[in-house]
Tab-separated table of C-alpha atoms in Angstrom:
chain	number	residue	atom	x	y	z
A	1	MET	CA	0.000	0.000	0.000
A	2	ILE	CA	2.815	2.427	0.911
A	3	PHE	CA	4.734	2.098	-2.358
A	4	GLU	CA	1.474	2.171	-4.305
A	5	GLU	CA	0.601	5.549	-2.772
A	6	ILE	CA	4.136	6.904	-3.254
A	7	ILE	CA	4.224	5.910	-6.923
A	8	LYS	CA	0.709	7.213	-7.583
A	9	ARG	CA	1.527	10.649	-6.177
A	10	GLY	CA	5.053	10.875	-7.628
A	11	HIS	CA	7.039	11.124	-4.383
A	12	GLU	CA	10.798	10.807	-4.184
A	13	GLN	CA	11.129	9.687	-0.581
A	14	VAL	CA	9.082	8.811	2.485
A	15	SER	CA	10.856	8.341	5.835
A	16	TYR	CA	9.409	7.038	9.096
A	17	PHE	CA	10.953	7.937	12.420
A	18	ASN	CA	10.465	6.587	15.913
A	19	ASP	CA	11.790	7.394	19.386
A	20	PRO	CA	10.105	4.910	21.739
A	21	THR	CA	11.547	6.533	24.871
A	22	LEU	CA	9.598	9.727	24.093
A	23	GLY	CA	6.649	8.231	22.251
A	24	LEU	CA	7.687	10.053	19.091
A	25	LYS	CA	6.230	8.597	15.892
A	26	GLY	CA	6.182	10.470	12.624
A	27	ILE	CA	6.638	10.575	8.871
A	28	VAL	CA	8.488	12.904	6.510
A	29	ALA	CA	7.407	12.921	2.859
A	30	ILE	CA	9.602	14.500	0.193
A	31	HIS	CA	7.613	14.941	-2.987
A	32	ASN	CA	9.933	16.730	-5.410
A	33	THR	CA	13.340	18.425	-5.153
A	34	VAL	CA	13.845	19.578	-8.749
A	35	LEU	CA	13.617	23.249	-7.799
A	36	GLY	CA	15.459	22.939	-4.493
A	37	PRO	CA	15.293	21.317	-1.045
A	38	ALA	CA	11.829	20.280	0.091
A	39	LEU	CA	10.319	22.722	2.559
A	40	GLY	CA	7.075	22.259	4.407
A	41	GLY	CA	5.663	22.411	7.902
A	42	CYS	CA	5.471	19.769	10.592
A	43	ARG	CA	1.886	18.947	11.522
A	44	MET	CA	1.123	17.332	14.898
A	45	TRP	CA	-2.231	15.605	14.961
A	46	ASN	CA	-3.957	12.773	16.787
A	47	TYR	CA	-4.592	10.705	13.657
A	48	LYS	CA	-7.076	7.854	13.861
A	49	SER	CA	-4.621	5.539	12.135
A	50	GLU	CA	-1.096	5.418	10.744
A	51	GLU	CA	-2.633	5.101	7.278
A	52	ASP	CA	-4.462	8.406	7.772
A	53	ALA	CA	-1.174	10.035	8.788
A	54	LEU	CA	0.561	8.693	5.684
A	55	ILE	CA	-2.164	9.874	3.305
A	56	ASP	CA	-2.161	13.318	4.932
A	57	VAL	CA	1.612	13.804	4.687
A	58	LEU	CA	1.652	12.593	1.057
A	59	ARG	CA	-1.191	14.913	0.088
A	60	LEU	CA	0.249	17.926	1.883
A	61	SER	CA	3.821	17.466	0.608
A	62	LYS	CA	2.658	17.298	-3.006
A	63	GLY	CA	0.729	20.504	-2.458
A	64	MET	CA	3.911	22.179	-1.216
A	65	THR	CA	5.690	21.312	-4.480
A	66	TYR	CA	3.023	23.169	-6.452
A	67	LYS	CA	2.911	26.063	-3.984
A	68	ALA	CA	6.670	26.660	-4.196
A	69	ALA	CA	6.691	26.294	-7.981
A	70	ILE	CA	3.807	28.685	-8.637
A	71	ALA	CA	5.297	31.250	-6.231
A	72	GLY	CA	8.582	31.211	-8.133
A	73	LEU	CA	10.610	29.896	-5.201
A	74	ASN	CA	13.667	27.672	-5.501
A	75	LEU	CA	12.155	25.033	-3.254
A	76	GLY	CA	10.716	21.562	-3.543
A	77	GLY	CA	7.745	20.160	-1.686
A	78	GLY	CA	7.850	18.266	1.593
A	79	LYS	CA	5.906	17.824	4.793
A	80	ALA	CA	6.185	16.098	8.162
A	81	VAL	CA	3.566	14.728	10.517
A	82	ILE	CA	3.951	13.720	14.139
A	83	ILE	CA	1.297	11.353	15.441
A	84	GLY	CA	0.149	12.644	18.810
A	85	ASP	CA	-2.045	15.054	20.708
A	86	PRO	CA	-0.600	18.585	20.452
A	87	LYS	CA	-2.385	19.527	23.681
A	88	SER	CA	-0.824	16.831	25.851
A	89	ASP	CA	2.095	15.106	24.097
A	90	LYS	CA	4.461	18.004	23.429
A	91	SER	CA	7.812	18.401	25.137
A	92	GLU	CA	11.195	19.968	24.485
A	93	GLU	CA	12.745	16.495	24.255
A	94	LEU	CA	10.221	15.309	21.680
A	95	PHE	CA	10.895	18.176	19.276
A	96	ARG	CA	14.633	18.000	19.814
A	97	SER	CA	14.475	14.308	18.933
A	98	PHE	CA	12.484	15.247	15.829
A	99	GLY	CA	15.177	17.808	15.033
A	100	ARG	CA	17.890	15.143	15.181
A	101	PHE	CA	15.948	13.078	12.671
A	102	ILE	CA	15.625	16.081	10.333
A	103	GLU	CA	19.365	16.677	10.643
A	104	GLY	CA	19.908	13.089	9.493
A	105	LEU	CA	18.161	13.852	6.196
A	106	GLY	CA	21.084	16.112	5.322
A	107	GLY	CA	19.121	19.132	4.098
A	108	ARG	CA	16.816	17.363	1.632
A	109	TYR	CA	13.921	18.455	3.853
A	110	ILE	CA	13.534	21.713	5.795
A	111	THR	CA	10.773	21.785	8.382
A	112	ALA	CA	8.610	24.597	9.806
A	113	GLU	CA	5.574	25.094	12.015
A	114	ASP	CA	2.140	23.917	10.938
A	115	VAL	CA	-1.167	22.814	12.458
A	116	GLY	CA	-0.524	21.632	16.001
A	117	THR	CA	3.009	23.033	16.213
A	118	SER	CA	4.334	26.451	17.168
A	119	ILE	CA	7.291	28.792	16.911
A	120	LYS	CA	8.419	27.543	20.327
A	121	ASP	CA	8.396	23.959	19.053
A	122	MET	CA	10.508	24.979	16.064
A	123	ASP	CA	12.963	26.705	18.403
A	124	HIS	CA	13.441	23.340	20.111
A	125	VAL	CA	13.965	21.696	16.717
A	126	ARG	CA	16.537	24.418	15.950
A	127	MET	CA	18.636	23.226	18.900
A	128	GLU	CA	19.408	20.057	16.940
A	129	THR	CA	19.388	21.115	13.284
A	130	LYS	CA	19.769	24.139	11.042
A	131	TYR	CA	17.188	22.725	8.637
A	132	VAL	CA	14.209	24.491	10.180
A	133	THR	CA	12.355	27.756	9.524
A	134	GLY	CA	9.456	29.517	11.221
A	135	ILE	CA	11.606	30.077	14.309
A	136	SER	CA	11.492	33.008	16.712
A	137	LYS	CA	13.192	36.312	16.013
A	138	SER	CA	15.656	35.634	18.814
A	139	PHE	CA	17.009	32.739	16.735
A	140	GLY	CA	17.157	34.877	13.595
A	141	GLY	CA	13.752	33.835	12.307
A	142	SER	CA	10.711	35.791	11.225
A	143	GLY	CA	8.268	34.904	13.965
A	144	ASP	CA	4.621	34.350	13.049
A	145	PRO	CA	4.227	33.635	9.274
A	146	SER	CA	0.446	34.149	9.418
A	147	LEU	CA	0.901	37.894	8.827
A	148	LEU	CA	2.334	37.325	5.363
A	149	THR	CA	-0.181	34.556	4.603
A	150	ALA	CA	-2.996	37.010	5.311
A	151	PHE	CA	-1.329	39.751	3.253
A	152	GLY	CA	-0.957	37.449	0.243
A	153	THR	CA	-4.555	36.259	0.593
A	154	TYR	CA	-5.735	39.858	0.709
A	155	LEU	CA	-3.872	40.617	-2.541
A	156	GLY	CA	-5.310	37.457	-4.088
A	157	ILE	CA	-8.825	38.588	-3.210
A	158	LYS	CA	-8.118	41.942	-4.869
A	159	ALA	CA	-6.916	40.128	-8.004
A	160	ALA	CA	-10.055	37.978	-8.083
A	161	VAL	CA	-12.264	41.056	-7.667
A	162	LYS	CA	-10.431	42.839	-10.464
A	163	PHE	CA	-10.789	39.883	-12.826
A	164	LYS	CA	-14.326	38.772	-11.987
A	165	LEU	CA	-16.070	41.974	-10.901
A	166	LYS	CA	-13.906	44.444	-12.864
A	167	LYS	CA	-13.360	46.541	-9.741
A	168	ASP	CA	-10.107	48.085	-8.515
A	169	SER	CA	-11.415	48.609	-4.996
A	170	LEU	CA	-12.954	46.340	-2.354
A	171	GLU	CA	-14.950	49.167	-0.820
A	172	GLY	CA	-18.644	48.351	-0.501
A	173	LEU	CA	-18.223	44.680	-1.431
A	174	SER	CA	-19.271	41.892	0.932
A	175	ILE	CA	-17.404	38.811	2.106
A	176	SER	CA	-18.053	35.850	4.410
A	177	VAL	CA	-14.946	34.694	6.285
A	178	GLN	CA	-14.889	31.192	7.706
A	179	GLY	CA	-12.323	30.974	10.492
A	180	LEU	CA	-10.838	33.747	12.611
A	181	GLY	CA	-7.546	32.233	13.649
A	182	SER	CA	-4.257	34.078	13.297
A	183	VAL	CA	-4.576	34.277	9.487
A	184	GLY	CA	-8.322	34.882	9.336
A	185	MET	CA	-8.259	37.698	11.880
A	186	GLU	CA	-5.350	39.424	10.160
A	187	LEU	CA	-7.164	39.105	6.829
A	188	VAL	CA	-10.277	40.682	8.351
A	189	LYS	CA	-8.095	43.624	9.409
A	190	TYR	CA	-7.028	44.239	5.789
A	191	LEU	CA	-10.572	43.836	4.471
A	192	SER	CA	-12.030	46.139	7.124
A	193	ASN	CA	-9.513	48.848	6.267
A	194	ASP	CA	-10.702	48.622	2.654
A	195	GLY	CA	-14.317	49.232	3.629
A	196	MET	CA	-15.772	45.775	3.027
A	197	LYS	CA	-18.908	44.464	4.695
A	198	ILE	CA	-17.668	41.399	6.562
A	199	PHE	CA	-19.651	38.400	7.771
A	200	ALA	CA	-17.734	35.866	9.843
A	201	TYR	CA	-18.006	32.548	11.617
A	202	ASP	CA	-15.668	30.777	14.007
A	203	ILE	CA	-16.205	27.975	16.462
A	204	ASP	CA	-14.539	30.168	19.098
A	205	GLU	CA	-17.085	32.698	20.377
A	206	GLU	CA	-14.320	34.819	21.900
A	207	LEU	CA	-12.730	35.366	18.502
A	208	ILE	CA	-16.092	36.329	17.036
A	209	SER	CA	-16.634	38.871	19.810
A	210	GLN	CA	-13.158	40.286	19.243
A	211	ALA	CA	-13.796	40.686	15.509
A	212	GLN	CA	-17.177	42.325	16.169
A	213	GLU	CA	-15.681	44.816	18.589
A	214	ILE	CA	-12.555	45.742	16.619
A	215	TYR	CA	-13.617	45.325	12.975
A	216	ASN	CA	-17.400	45.593	13.169
A	217	VAL	CA	-17.986	42.195	11.537
A	218	THR	CA	-21.418	40.600	11.456
A	219	LYS	CA	-21.633	37.234	13.157
A	220	ILE	CA	-23.265	34.401	11.212
A	221	SER	CA	-23.826	30.742	12.026
A	222	SER	CA	-21.962	27.784	10.560
A	223	ASP	CA	-25.104	26.896	8.608
A	224	ASP	CA	-25.278	30.341	6.989
A	225	ILE	CA	-21.636	30.703	5.960
A	226	TYR	CA	-22.242	29.067	2.573
A	227	ASN	CA	-25.615	30.512	1.584
A	228	GLN	CA	-24.802	34.084	2.590
A	229	ASP	CA	-25.585	36.501	-0.244
A	230	VAL	CA	-22.079	37.964	-0.583
A	231	ASP	CA	-19.572	38.742	-3.307
A	232	ILE	CA	-16.831	36.514	-1.859
A	233	TYR	CA	-16.608	33.403	0.292
A	234	ALA	CA	-13.245	33.190	2.092
A	235	PRO	CA	-12.468	29.822	3.704
A	236	CYS	CA	-9.719	30.363	6.296
A	237	ALA	CA	-10.022	27.290	8.494
A	238	LEU	CA	-10.811	23.722	7.514
A	239	GLY	CA	-10.188	22.205	4.099
A	240	ALA	CA	-12.730	20.506	1.825
A	241	THR	CA	-15.443	23.087	2.506
A	242	ILE	CA	-16.283	23.195	-1.206
A	243	ASN	CA	-18.091	19.907	-1.766
A	244	ASN	CA	-21.291	18.306	-3.038
A	245	GLN	CA	-23.311	19.705	-0.145
A	246	THR	CA	-22.019	23.286	-0.123
A	247	ILE	CA	-21.715	24.151	-3.819
A	248	PRO	CA	-25.499	24.290	-4.406
A	249	LEU	CA	-25.769	26.728	-1.467
A	250	LEU	CA	-23.192	29.239	-2.685
A	251	LYS	CA	-24.479	32.660	-3.756
A	252	CYS	CA	-21.057	34.287	-4.117
A	253	SER	CA	-19.154	35.231	-7.263
A	254	ILE	CA	-15.703	34.359	-5.903
A	255	VAL	CA	-14.181	31.709	-3.628
A	256	ALA	CA	-10.858	32.996	-2.288
A	257	GLY	CA	-9.384	32.277	1.128
A	258	ALA	CA	-6.337	31.154	3.091
A	259	ALA	CA	-7.379	27.561	3.830
A	260	ASN	CA	-5.556	24.622	2.247
A	261	ASN	CA	-7.260	21.938	0.142
A	262	VAL	CA	-10.489	23.921	-0.202
A	263	LEU	CA	-11.922	21.593	-2.875
A	264	LYS	CA	-12.858	18.178	-1.523
A	265	ASP	CA	-12.542	16.698	-5.012
A	266	PRO	CA	-10.286	19.060	-7.013
A	267	LYS	CA	-11.398	17.852	-10.446
A	268	LYS	CA	-15.099	17.477	-9.805
A	269	HIS	CA	-15.631	20.537	-7.632
A	270	SER	CA	-13.486	22.956	-9.644
A	271	GLU	CA	-15.580	22.054	-12.681
A	272	ALA	CA	-18.773	22.541	-10.654
A	273	LEU	CA	-17.678	26.027	-9.561
A	274	MET	CA	-16.742	26.931	-13.131
A	275	LYS	CA	-20.109	25.720	-14.405
A	276	LYS	CA	-21.847	27.853	-11.782
A	277	GLY	CA	-19.850	30.920	-12.834
A	278	ILE	CA	-17.903	31.190	-9.559
A	279	LEU	CA	-14.249	32.208	-9.810
A	280	TYR	CA	-11.989	30.067	-7.618
A	281	ALA	CA	-8.581	31.354	-6.489
A	282	PRO	CA	-6.462	28.162	-6.162
A	283	ASP	CA	-5.565	27.744	-2.510
A	284	TYR	CA	-1.857	27.003	-2.824
A	285	ALA	CA	-1.398	30.092	-5.032
A	286	ILE	CA	-3.337	32.576	-2.903
A	287	ASN	CA	-1.989	31.395	0.472
A	288	ALA	CA	1.680	31.167	-0.558
A	289	GLY	CA	2.626	34.145	1.633
A	290	GLY	CA	3.476	31.916	4.584
A	291	LEU	CA	5.870	29.853	2.484
A	292	ILE	CA	7.415	33.004	1.022
A	293	ASN	CA	7.924	34.230	4.574
A	294	VAL	CA	9.830	31.179	5.832
A	295	TYR	CA	11.732	30.875	2.543
A	296	ASN	CA	13.190	34.290	3.243
A	297	GLU	CA	14.616	33.016	6.517
A	298	LEU	CA	17.012	30.817	4.556
A	299	GLU	CA	18.949	33.872	3.357
A	300	GLY	CA	18.645	35.897	6.553
A	301	TYR	CA	15.176	37.280	7.178
A	302	ASN	CA	14.283	40.721	5.906
A	303	ARG	CA	10.645	41.700	6.475
A	304	ASP	CA	10.447	44.268	3.684
A	305	ARG	CA	11.936	41.846	1.173
A	306	ALA	CA	9.446	39.135	2.175
A	307	PHE	CA	6.447	41.463	1.803
A	308	ASN	CA	7.736	42.768	-1.521
A	309	GLN	CA	8.078	39.205	-2.785
A	310	ALA	CA	4.557	38.352	-1.617
A	311	GLU	CA	3.154	41.183	-3.743
A	312	ALA	CA	3.735	38.933	-6.755
A	313	ILE	CA	0.744	36.832	-5.641
A	314	TYR	CA	-1.576	39.392	-7.283
A	315	ASP	CA	0.053	38.987	-10.706
A	316	ILE	CA	0.411	35.215	-10.321
A	317	LEU	CA	-3.324	34.865	-9.775
A	318	MET	CA	-4.179	37.220	-12.632
A	319	ASP	CA	-2.052	35.041	-14.928
A	320	ILE	CA	-3.883	31.943	-13.695
A	321	PHE	CA	-7.291	33.541	-14.255
A	322	TYR	CA	-6.408	34.627	-17.806
A	323	LYS	CA	-4.980	31.193	-18.621
A	324	SER	CA	-8.158	29.575	-17.287
A	325	GLU	CA	-10.336	31.857	-19.416
A	326	LYS	CA	-8.234	31.487	-22.568
A	327	GLU	CA	-8.039	27.687	-22.403
A	328	ASN	CA	-11.544	27.222	-20.927
A	329	ILE	CA	-10.220	25.158	-18.030
A	330	PRO	CA	-10.807	25.415	-14.261
A	331	THR	CA	-8.466	27.774	-12.444
A	332	ASN	CA	-6.840	25.014	-10.399
A	333	VAL	CA	-5.999	23.136	-13.606
A	334	ALA	CA	-4.473	26.310	-15.033
A	335	SER	CA	-2.476	26.773	-11.832
A	336	ASN	CA	-1.258	23.161	-11.846
A	337	ARG	CA	-0.096	23.489	-15.441
A	338	LYS	CA	1.837	26.678	-14.704
A	339	ALA	CA	3.551	25.030	-11.740
A	340	GLU	CA	4.353	21.884	-13.724
A	341	GLU	CA	5.701	23.931	-16.630
A	342	ARG	CA	8.198	25.645	-14.335
A	343	ILE	CA	9.304	22.376	-12.734
A	344	ASN	CA	9.724	20.700	-16.113
A	345	LYS	CA	11.710	23.618	-17.543
A	346	ILE	CA	14.126	23.628	-14.610
A	347	ALA	CA	14.406	19.842	-14.746
A	348	SER	CA	15.219	20.102	-18.453
A	349	LEU	CA	17.817	22.780	-17.729
A	350	LYS	CA	19.521	20.599	-15.150
A	351	SER	CA	19.488	17.522	-17.378
A	352	PHE	CA	20.955	19.594	-20.240
A	353	TYR	CA	24.067	20.537	-18.293
A	354	LEU	CA	24.580	17.267	-16.429
A	355	PRO	CA	25.285	15.026	-19.477
A	356	ASN	CA	27.687	17.653	-20.864
A	357	ARG	CA	29.508	17.660	-17.574
A	358	ARG	CA	29.710	13.875	-17.652
A	359	LYS	CA	31.146	13.967	-21.176
A	360	MET	CA	33.757	16.471	-20.034
A	361	ILE	CA	34.775	14.278	-17.118
A	362	LEU	CA	35.019	11.207	-19.340
A	363	LYS	CA	37.112	13.134	-21.888
A	364	GLU	CA	39.483	14.375	-19.178
A	365	ARG	CA	40.021	10.808	-18.032
């Protein structure tokens, strides 16, 4: 089953690690390193089974390959998962042990924070390896990457509005935001400053109250988030919220948010959105700000440089939208093709020089 999944998804390497003294069990998946070392976060989750953990890390690592490629970064795609409860199983020793395992991969994979892990956890990883990003400023890192994720998502929403609604401004438009975590709340700040009418839902009532008080958002229920009569639906929490049940409810013109894996079935549901006349901003393109942020740590973090680089997300999405329109294909298909084109071109470039180098070596001998 393992090799079947690896071959089907095109992965280069999958490594399991185990430290029985600490109860550490995890998997690192390296999908593609054509463009550079694989970079992707470490997710800690109480998976129902080891099979679920494997499928998750394979799916997420492949997504990172496309995210790095479409963002123009010299990175490959990778991901790690630790099987455990992030509320009760964390310790300094556990993440330092994880760091020693990452060090053993010799730089093929660079880790970072993700769901269930934090900057503090990555600081512990940093004690054992240099192959980690998303660390605190005291270690030379950038701190919280959610700020740049929200900024990139905001620019992506502006691109979608420009393409679909032919408007240069967000003022007066309406949006429903699902999820008010660190990214969602920061996104709401940008949208509020632009004069949007914001509807929001989060499972945490305290976050809703905070958004109401500071940004004057309108609270809606989880049942109403999909059928709200708004211009934009912005998923910023769970994945797979665009599915057979929700698509018929949508009254928006645009789906654009910071969540990963928004489409439950990418092929089927992207086609359904296109048929309904809803513009979809591919998730790994619009939310690439976080990856851009940690990528910049590799060369010594500079905040202005990272934000300047993230501004390219607007043009990247406009290119995807035009390609989708020209070729009459869903936007996620257009995005995948652009990412694959870049990977293939760089792979071709590398293969062009390598044989010549081999010939030179053979001739010298």
